[in-house]
mmCIF file of C-alpha atoms in Angstrom:
data_model
loop_
_atom_site.group_PDB
_atom_site.id
_atom_site.type_symbol
_atom_site.label_atom_id
_atom_site.label_comp_id
_atom_site.label_asym_id
_atom_site.label_seq_id
_atom_site.Cartn_x
_atom_site.Cartn_y
_atom_site.Cartn_z
ATOM 1 C CA MET O 1 54.309 154.020 68.584
ATOM 2 C CA GLY O 2 51.888 152.259 70.968
ATOM 3 C CA GLU O 3 50.782 149.920 68.175
ATOM 4 C CA GLN O 4 54.398 149.229 67.309
ATOM 5 C CA ALA O 5 55.263 148.454 70.947
ATOM 6 C CA ALA O 6 52.342 146.046 71.188
ATOM 7 C CA LYS O 7 53.490 144.221 68.063
ATOM 8 C CA ILE O 8 57.062 143.730 69.223
ATOM 9 C CA GLY O 9 55.808 142.876 72.711
ATOM 10 C CA LYS O 10 53.830 139.995 71.237
ATOM 11 C CA LYS O 11 56.947 138.679 69.517
ATOM 12 C CA LEU O 12 58.930 138.914 72.737
ATOM 13 C CA GLU O 13 56.527 136.804 74.780
ATOM 14 C CA GLY O 14 58.623 134.267 76.653
ATOM 15 C CA PHE O 15 61.785 136.366 76.638
ATOM 16 C CA GLY O 16 60.877 138.547 79.626
ATOM 17 C CA VAL O 17 59.630 142.114 79.660
ATOM 18 C CA ASN O 18 62.930 143.555 80.879
ATOM 19 C CA PHE O 19 65.243 141.142 79.086
ATOM 20 C CA PHE O 20 67.049 143.689 76.913
ATOM 21 C CA ALA O 21 67.014 146.418 79.555
ATOM 22 C CA ASN O 22 68.787 144.047 81.938
ATOM 23 C CA LEU O 23 71.499 143.478 79.347
ATOM 24 C CA GLY O 24 72.347 147.152 79.453
ATOM 25 C CA TRP O 25 72.038 147.457 75.682
ATOM 26 C CA THR O 26 70.809 150.651 74.040
ATOM 27 C CA GLU O 27 67.741 150.081 71.882
ATOM 28 C CA LEU O 28 68.077 152.019 68.629
ATOM 29 C CA THR O 29 64.902 151.002 66.814
ATOM 30 C CA GLN O 30 62.303 148.239 66.766
ATOM 31 C CA ASP O 31 59.957 146.628 64.279
ATOM 32 C CA LYS O 32 61.627 148.494 61.415
ATOM 33 C CA GLU O 33 61.098 147.718 57.736
ATOM 34 C CA ILE O 34 63.977 148.403 55.356
ATOM 35 C CA LYS O 35 64.302 147.937 51.614
ATOM 36 C CA CYS O 36 66.297 145.001 50.312
ATOM 37 C CA THR O 37 69.233 146.221 48.222
ATOM 38 C CA ARG O 38 70.676 142.860 47.139
ATOM 39 C CA SER O 39 69.162 140.820 44.340
ATOM 40 C CA SER O 40 70.606 137.624 45.835
ATOM 41 C CA HIS O 41 68.236 137.954 48.772
ATOM 42 C CA LYS O 42 65.217 137.673 46.471
ATOM 43 C CA LYS O 43 63.110 139.944 48.702
ATOM 44 C CA LYS O 44 61.721 143.451 48.440
ATOM 45 C CA THR O 45 62.005 144.367 52.117
ATOM 46 C CA HIS O 46 63.414 143.108 55.419
ATOM 47 C CA GLY O 47 61.856 143.417 58.851
ATOM 48 C CA ILE O 48 64.095 144.156 61.837
ATOM 49 C CA ASP O 49 62.621 143.162 65.197
ATOM 50 C CA LEU O 50 65.203 145.042 67.260
ATOM 51 C CA LEU O 51 68.389 146.945 66.555
ATOM 52 C CA CYS O 52 70.588 147.583 69.602
ATOM 53 C CA LYS O 53 74.125 148.574 70.442
ATOM 54 C CA PHE O 54 76.418 148.141 73.415
ATOM 55 C CA THR O 55 79.921 149.103 74.444
ATOM 56 C CA ASN O 56 82.405 146.345 73.680
ATOM 57 C CA PRO O 57 85.696 146.912 75.529
ATOM 58 C CA TYR O 58 87.512 144.585 73.150
ATOM 59 C CA ILE O 59 86.773 146.517 69.956
ATOM 60 C CA ALA O 60 87.289 150.177 69.122
ATOM 61 C CA GLY O 61 83.797 151.524 69.715
ATOM 62 C CA ASN O 62 80.293 150.115 69.985
ATOM 63 C CA GLN O 63 78.948 146.845 68.676
ATOM 64 C CA GLY O 64 75.619 146.913 66.865
ATOM 65 C CA ILE O 65 73.365 143.874 66.932
ATOM 66 C CA VAL O 66 70.208 142.942 65.039
ATOM 67 C CA VAL O 67 67.893 140.820 67.168
ATOM 68 C CA GLU O 68 65.357 138.457 65.625
ATOM 69 C CA CYS O 69 62.734 136.799 67.851
ATOM 70 C CA LYS O 70 60.890 133.578 67.025
ATOM 71 C CA ASN O 71 58.085 132.290 69.236
ATOM 72 C CA ARG O 72 56.977 128.853 68.014
ATOM 73 C CA GLN O 73 55.775 125.422 69.083
ATOM 74 C CA MET O 74 58.632 122.965 69.523
ATOM 75 C CA GLY O 75 57.422 120.739 66.698
ATOM 76 C CA SER O 76 57.844 123.560 64.177
ATOM 77 C CA ILE O 77 61.455 124.279 65.231
ATOM 78 C CA THR O 78 63.468 122.126 62.839
ATOM 79 C CA ARG O 79 66.910 122.206 61.292
ATOM 80 C CA ALA O 80 65.420 123.646 58.115
ATOM 81 C CA THR O 81 63.522 126.412 59.913
ATOM 82 C CA ILE O 82 66.575 127.393 61.976
ATOM 83 C CA GLU O 83 68.680 127.570 58.818
ATOM 84 C CA GLU O 84 66.040 129.730 57.171
ATOM 85 C CA TRP O 85 65.872 132.057 60.188
ATOM 86 C CA VAL O 86 69.663 132.392 60.280
ATOM 87 C CA LYS O 87 69.775 133.117 56.542
ATOM 88 C CA GLU O 88 67.044 135.720 56.979
ATOM 89 C CA LEU O 89 68.960 137.352 59.858
ATOM 90 C CA ILE O 90 72.206 137.487 57.852
ATOM 91 C CA ASN O 91 70.376 139.112 54.949
ATOM 92 C CA ASN O 92 68.787 141.645 57.316
ATOM 93 C CA ILE O 93 72.198 142.635 58.668
ATOM 94 C CA GLU O 94 73.732 142.965 55.192
ATOM 95 C CA CYS O 95 71.037 145.374 54.071
ATOM 96 C CA ALA O 96 70.902 147.193 57.424
ATOM 97 C CA GLN O 97 74.582 148.126 57.066
ATOM 98 C CA SER O 98 73.675 150.655 54.352
ATOM 99 C CA ALA O 99 69.904 151.092 54.718
ATOM 100 C CA PRO O 100 68.702 154.670 54.145
ATOM 101 C CA GLU O 101 65.779 153.945 56.484
ATOM 102 C CA LEU O 102 68.313 153.829 59.346
ATOM 103 C CA VAL O 103 69.983 157.151 58.532
ATOM 104 C CA ASP O 104 68.448 158.728 61.647
ATOM 105 C CA VAL O 105 69.561 155.857 63.886
ATOM 106 C CA ASP O 106 72.673 156.627 65.932
ATOM 107 C CA LEU O 107 75.199 154.138 64.569
ATOM 108 C CA ARG O 108 78.211 156.416 64.926
ATOM 109 C CA ASN O 109 81.361 154.559 65.919
ATOM 110 C CA THR O 110 79.350 151.315 65.752
ATOM 111 C CA THR O 111 80.284 148.075 64.000
ATOM 112 C CA LEU O 112 77.169 146.349 62.667
ATOM 113 C CA ASN O 113 78.006 142.759 61.753
ATOM 114 C CA THR O 114 76.314 140.747 64.512
ATOM 115 C CA GLY O 115 72.945 139.121 64.966
ATOM 116 C CA LEU O 116 71.136 137.394 67.827
ATOM 117 C CA LEU O 117 68.445 134.845 67.022
ATOM 118 C CA LEU O 118 66.173 134.179 70.007
ATOM 119 C CA ILE O 119 64.051 131.049 69.625
ATOM 120 C CA HIS O 120 61.361 130.352 72.196
ATOM 121 C CA ALA O 121 59.395 127.100 72.247
ATOM 122 C CA ASN O 122 56.068 128.150 73.725
ATOM 123 C CA ASP O 123 54.911 124.656 74.636
ATOM 124 C CA LYS O 124 57.603 122.220 75.889
ATOM 125 C CA PHE O 125 61.234 122.816 74.995
ATOM 126 C CA ASP O 126 63.193 119.716 73.923
ATOM 127 C CA GLN O 127 66.782 120.685 74.635
ATOM 128 C CA GLN O 128 68.378 117.571 73.142
ATOM 129 C CA LYS O 129 66.426 117.851 69.908
ATOM 130 C CA PHE O 130 67.134 121.581 69.601
ATOM 131 C CA TYR O 131 70.900 121.195 69.933
ATOM 132 C CA ASP O 132 70.849 118.239 67.573
ATOM 133 C CA HIS O 133 69.252 120.528 64.978
ATOM 134 C CA LEU O 134 71.733 123.262 65.782
ATOM 135 C CA SER O 135 74.771 121.001 65.376
ATOM 136 C CA LYS O 136 73.772 120.147 61.814
ATOM 137 C CA ILE O 137 73.127 123.577 60.321
ATOM 138 C CA ALA O 138 75.778 124.898 57.938
ATOM 139 C CA PHE O 139 76.355 128.008 55.851
ATOM 140 C CA PRO O 140 78.971 128.881 53.233
ATOM 141 C CA ASN O 141 81.696 131.377 54.148
ATOM 142 C CA ARG O 142 81.120 135.001 53.199
ATOM 143 C CA ARG O 143 83.585 137.613 52.052
ATOM 144 C CA ASN O 144 82.591 139.900 54.915
ATOM 145 C CA PRO O 145 82.051 137.808 58.071
ATOM 146 C CA ILE O 146 78.804 138.168 59.994
ATOM 147 C CA ASN O 147 78.549 136.753 63.499
ATOM 148 C CA ILE O 148 75.309 135.019 64.436
ATOM 149 C CA PHE O 149 74.449 133.953 67.983
ATOM 150 C CA ILE O 150 71.507 131.654 68.718
ATOM 151 C CA ALA O 151 69.696 131.143 72.017
ATOM 152 C CA ALA O 152 66.656 129.107 73.006
ATOM 153 C CA ASN O 153 64.633 128.523 76.168
ATOM 154 C CA ASP O 154 67.494 127.132 78.252
ATOM 155 C CA ARG O 155 69.893 130.025 77.695
ATOM 156 C CA ILE O 156 67.160 132.626 77.954
ATOM 157 C CA ALA O 157 66.156 131.139 81.338
ATOM 158 C CA GLN O 158 69.801 131.126 82.472
ATOM 159 C CA TRP O 159 70.291 134.783 81.539
ATOM 160 C CA THR O 160 67.007 135.796 83.159
ATOM 161 C CA SER O 161 68.042 134.086 86.397
ATOM 162 C CA LEU O 162 71.441 135.791 86.277
ATOM 163 C CA PHE O 163 69.833 139.232 85.992
ATOM 164 C CA ALA O 164 67.359 138.421 88.772
ATOM 165 C CA LYS O 165 70.159 137.302 91.097
ATOM 166 C CA VAL O 166 72.174 140.460 90.528
ATOM 167 C CA LYS O 167 69.115 142.664 91.001
ATOM 168 C CA THR O 168 67.951 141.043 94.236
ATOM 169 C CA SER O 169 71.283 140.289 95.942
ATOM 170 C CA TYR O 170 74.177 142.268 94.425
ATOM 171 C CA ASN O 171 72.797 145.468 92.908
ATOM 172 C CA ASN O 172 74.733 147.857 95.168
ATOM 173 C CA GLY O 173 77.275 149.387 92.785
ATOM 174 C CA PHE O 174 77.335 146.247 90.663
ATOM 175 C CA SER O 175 79.245 145.981 87.397
ATOM 176 C CA PHE O 176 80.757 143.240 85.256
ATOM 177 C CA ILE O 177 84.536 143.097 85.024
ATOM 178 C CA TYR O 178 86.231 142.833 81.646
ATOM 179 C CA PRO O 179 89.867 141.907 82.311
ATOM 180 C CA SER O 180 92.786 143.070 80.218
ATOM 181 C CA ILE O 181 93.130 140.874 77.106
ATOM 182 C CA ASN O 182 95.569 141.480 74.254
ATOM 183 C CA GLU O 183 96.767 144.752 75.797
ATOM 184 C CA SER O 184 93.251 146.141 76.291
ATOM 185 C CA ASN O 185 92.535 148.045 79.492
ATOM 186 C CA LYS O 186 90.670 146.350 82.310
ATOM 187 C CA ILE O 187 87.267 147.988 82.690
ATOM 188 C CA SER O 188 84.027 147.544 84.616
ATOM 189 C CA GLN O 189 80.596 148.221 83.127
ATOM 190 C CA LYS O 190 76.988 147.298 83.840
ATOM 191 C CA SER O 191 76.254 145.974 80.358
ATOM 192 C CA LEU O 192 77.076 142.519 79.047
ATOM 193 C CA THR O 193 78.593 141.983 75.628
ATOM 194 C CA ILE O 194 77.125 139.317 73.379
ATOM 195 C CA ASN O 195 80.264 137.197 73.786
ATOM 196 C CA ALA O 196 80.088 137.441 77.574
ATOM 197 C CA LEU O 197 76.514 136.168 77.494
ATOM 198 C CA TYR O 198 77.812 132.874 76.139
ATOM 199 C CA SER O 199 80.799 132.608 78.481
ATOM 200 C CA LYS O 200 81.062 129.836 81.059
ATOM 201 C CA TYR O 201 82.589 132.275 83.523
ATOM 202 C CA LEU O 202 81.766 135.920 84.224
ATOM 203 C CA LEU O 203 83.517 138.313 86.580
ATOM 204 C CA GLY O 204 81.824 141.050 88.547
ATOM 205 C CA CYS O 205 82.115 143.379 91.511
ATOM 206 C CA SER O 206 79.844 145.262 93.886
ATOM 207 C CA THR O 207 79.762 146.650 97.407
ATOM 208 C CA TYR O 208 77.993 145.648 100.595
ATOM 209 C CA ASN O 209 77.564 147.333 103.971
ATOM 210 C CA ILE O 210 78.320 146.127 107.460
ATOM 211 C CA GLN O 211 76.586 147.839 110.349
ATOM 212 C CA LYS O 212 78.956 149.348 112.905
ATOM 213 C CA ASP O 213 78.252 150.823 116.313
ATOM 214 C CA ILE O 214 80.617 153.339 117.878
ATOM 215 C CA ALA O 215 79.767 155.100 121.124
ATOM 216 C CA GLY O 216 76.084 154.456 120.573
ATOM 217 C CA ASN O 217 76.108 155.719 117.000
ATOM 218 C CA THR O 218 75.200 153.307 114.203
ATOM 219 C CA TYR O 219 76.542 153.633 110.695
ATOM 220 C CA GLN O 220 77.015 151.507 107.574
ATOM 221 C CA GLU O 221 80.597 150.672 106.652
ATOM 222 C CA PRO O 222 81.043 149.893 102.920
ATOM 223 C CA HIS O 223 83.015 146.841 101.823
ATOM 224 C CA THR O 224 84.000 145.495 98.413
ATOM 225 C CA GLN O 225 83.281 142.099 96.940
ATOM 226 C CA ASN O 226 84.520 140.505 93.736
ATOM 227 C CA MET O 227 82.449 137.819 92.087
ATOM 228 C CA LEU O 228 82.813 134.915 89.717
ATOM 229 C CA PHE O 229 79.677 133.582 88.004
ATOM 230 C CA PHE O 230 80.149 129.884 87.272
ATOM 231 C CA PHE O 231 78.088 128.407 84.409
ATOM 232 C CA ASP O 232 80.436 125.529 83.588
ATOM 233 C CA GLU O 233 79.926 121.862 84.389
ATOM 234 C CA ILE O 234 80.248 121.419 88.129
ATOM 235 C CA THR O 235 83.373 119.305 88.679
ATOM 236 C CA VAL O 236 86.412 119.360 90.940
ATOM 237 C CA ASN O 237 88.720 120.241 88.021
ATOM 238 C CA ASN O 238 86.516 123.186 87.075
ATOM 239 C CA PHE O 239 86.555 124.378 90.693
ATOM 240 C CA ARG O 240 90.352 124.565 90.485
ATOM 241 C CA TYR O 241 90.151 126.323 87.112
ATOM 242 C CA ALA O 242 87.690 128.917 88.455
ATOM 243 C CA TRP O 243 89.956 129.684 91.425
ATOM 244 C CA SER O 244 93.030 129.958 89.193
ATOM 245 C CA MET O 245 91.117 132.436 87.008
ATOM 246 C CA PHE O 246 90.085 134.447 90.052
ATOM 247 C CA LYS O 247 93.742 134.716 91.087
ATOM 248 C CA TYR O 248 95.066 135.308 87.556
ATOM 249 C CA TYR O 249 92.888 138.374 87.133
ATOM 250 C CA GLN O 250 93.966 139.627 90.579
ATOM 251 C CA LEU O 251 90.532 139.728 92.184
ATOM 252 C CA GLN O 252 91.807 138.891 95.672
ATOM 253 C CA GLY O 253 92.036 142.500 96.787
ATOM 254 C CA ALA O 254 88.382 142.637 97.865
ATOM 255 C CA ASP O 255 86.958 142.120 101.347
ATOM 256 C CA ARG O 256 84.878 139.182 100.144
ATOM 257 C CA TYR O 257 85.020 136.681 97.278
ATOM 258 C CA VAL O 258 81.634 135.479 96.004
ATOM 259 C CA PHE O 259 81.348 132.411 93.788
ATOM 260 C CA LEU O 260 77.897 132.011 92.231
ATOM 261 C CA PHE O 261 77.091 128.623 90.740
ATOM 262 C CA TYR O 262 74.368 127.705 88.259
ATOM 263 C CA PRO O 263 73.310 124.112 89.067
ATOM 264 C CA ARG O 264 72.359 122.038 86.049
ATOM 265 C CA ARG O 265 71.680 118.623 87.567
ATOM 266 C CA THR O 266 70.143 117.219 90.726
ATOM 267 C CA GLY O 267 72.911 117.000 93.294
ATOM 268 C CA ASP O 268 75.011 119.897 91.951
ATOM 269 C CA VAL O 269 74.219 122.141 94.912
ATOM 270 C CA ASP O 270 75.229 119.526 97.488
ATOM 271 C CA PHE O 271 78.377 118.750 95.481
ATOM 272 C CA VAL O 272 79.414 122.423 95.495
ATOM 273 C CA LYS O 273 78.756 122.798 99.219
ATOM 274 C CA GLU O 274 80.716 119.652 100.025
ATOM 275 C CA HIS O 275 83.649 119.948 97.635
ATOM 276 C CA PHE O 276 84.337 123.534 96.529
ATOM 277 C CA ILE O 277 86.183 124.862 99.587
ATOM 278 C CA ALA O 278 87.667 121.430 100.269
ATOM 279 C CA THR O 279 89.066 121.335 96.733
ATOM 280 C CA LEU O 280 90.729 124.740 97.112
ATOM 281 C CA LYS O 281 92.268 123.656 100.413
ATOM 282 C CA SER O 282 93.827 120.586 98.798
ATOM 283 C CA GLY O 283 96.314 120.085 95.962
ATOM 284 C CA GLU O 284 99.780 121.493 95.369
ATOM 285 C CA THR O 285 98.980 125.089 96.355
ATOM 286 C CA PRO O 286 96.163 124.993 98.913
ATOM 287 C CA ILE O 287 94.601 128.284 99.973
ATOM 288 C CA LYS O 288 95.115 129.569 103.499
ATOM 289 C CA ASP O 289 92.335 129.455 106.066
ATOM 290 C CA SER O 290 92.298 133.263 106.171
ATOM 291 C CA GLU O 291 91.625 133.346 102.421
ATOM 292 C CA ALA O 292 89.030 130.582 102.593
ATOM 293 C CA ALA O 293 87.199 132.633 105.228
ATOM 294 C CA LYS O 294 86.639 135.368 102.634
ATOM 295 C CA ILE O 295 84.854 133.013 100.215
ATOM 296 C CA GLU O 296 81.077 133.011 100.029
ATOM 297 C CA ILE O 297 79.157 130.478 97.957
ATOM 298 C CA ASP O 298 75.831 131.398 96.380
ATOM 299 C CA PHE O 299 73.570 129.884 93.733
ATOM 300 C CA ILE O 300 71.733 131.237 90.702
ATOM 301 C CA ASP O 301 68.226 129.868 90.327
ATOM 302 C CA ASN O 302 67.745 127.205 87.667
ATOM 303 C CA ARG O 303 64.009 127.139 87.062
ATOM 304 C CA CYS O 304 64.262 123.628 85.624
ATOM 305 C CA LEU O 305 65.218 122.373 89.095
ATOM 306 C CA SER O 306 63.212 122.498 92.293
ATOM 307 C CA PRO O 307 63.930 125.228 94.888
ATOM 308 C CA ILE O 308 65.574 122.622 97.129
ATOM 309 C CA GLU O 309 67.894 121.487 94.342
ATOM 310 C CA THR O 310 68.773 125.091 93.465
ATOM 311 C CA GLY O 311 69.906 125.911 96.986
ATOM 312 C CA GLY O 312 70.734 129.252 98.515
ATOM 313 C CA ILE O 313 73.558 131.264 99.951
ATOM 314 C CA LEU O 314 76.197 129.454 102.016
#
């Protein structure tokens, strides 16, 4: 097992030691070889880097996910290689769905039709070139759909910063909020679904304490805070959209409203500080001063920007 852990650890260089633990996913197996059962794949075996599962509140049960990790120099990450990696991941999932080698893996009440391809450029990541490659890949439709998600350095860094922010500033009773959609029940849970990872907006909640003194006795009084994580482009229109979402999902019952922004460009932090509250106080339905007083602005670290550009709590 130690040898196996070292092997997968080498593949995961650049993704962060606690990356998958922070997601709240359950690891089922790693570095697993299974036999290929389909002649169309033209292989004898498949190698699975990681097989995980997580609770998805929008499906009946758990969602299984096969994770494939690629750690390469940027020059070797091309459209052709990405297509080959995606094809390989799809084939892995197809055979994993009925692999006898996974009979001891707990896949009860789990839908296994999803893959995550993590691509890490271990020299200098060229974001424009990567997404140009990504926009051009294509695959024929399959009878049984398989969902493939792809992430590279930029998204991996964004997710890592999100987890770090929660851990250092909001870990007291923290959970993500999954609002009611299509008659599902609203729930809160610590884990993130794969779809939520790619969302421009995330909802969360936690508690914080305020120190109180009564007759010389000091105690901590708990308070609630609801949060909106903002990964969209930072614009006035998106500020209004974020606030409308916060209200639509009835998150105004907390003692404090925290809006956490992920700056993408130089000047984003100053723009948020100058315009966010002002935007909510303007327009056809401006917020009241008492409601504005509940709002707290914070920022998630973007490691591509300097500490000054990233900002801090406001």
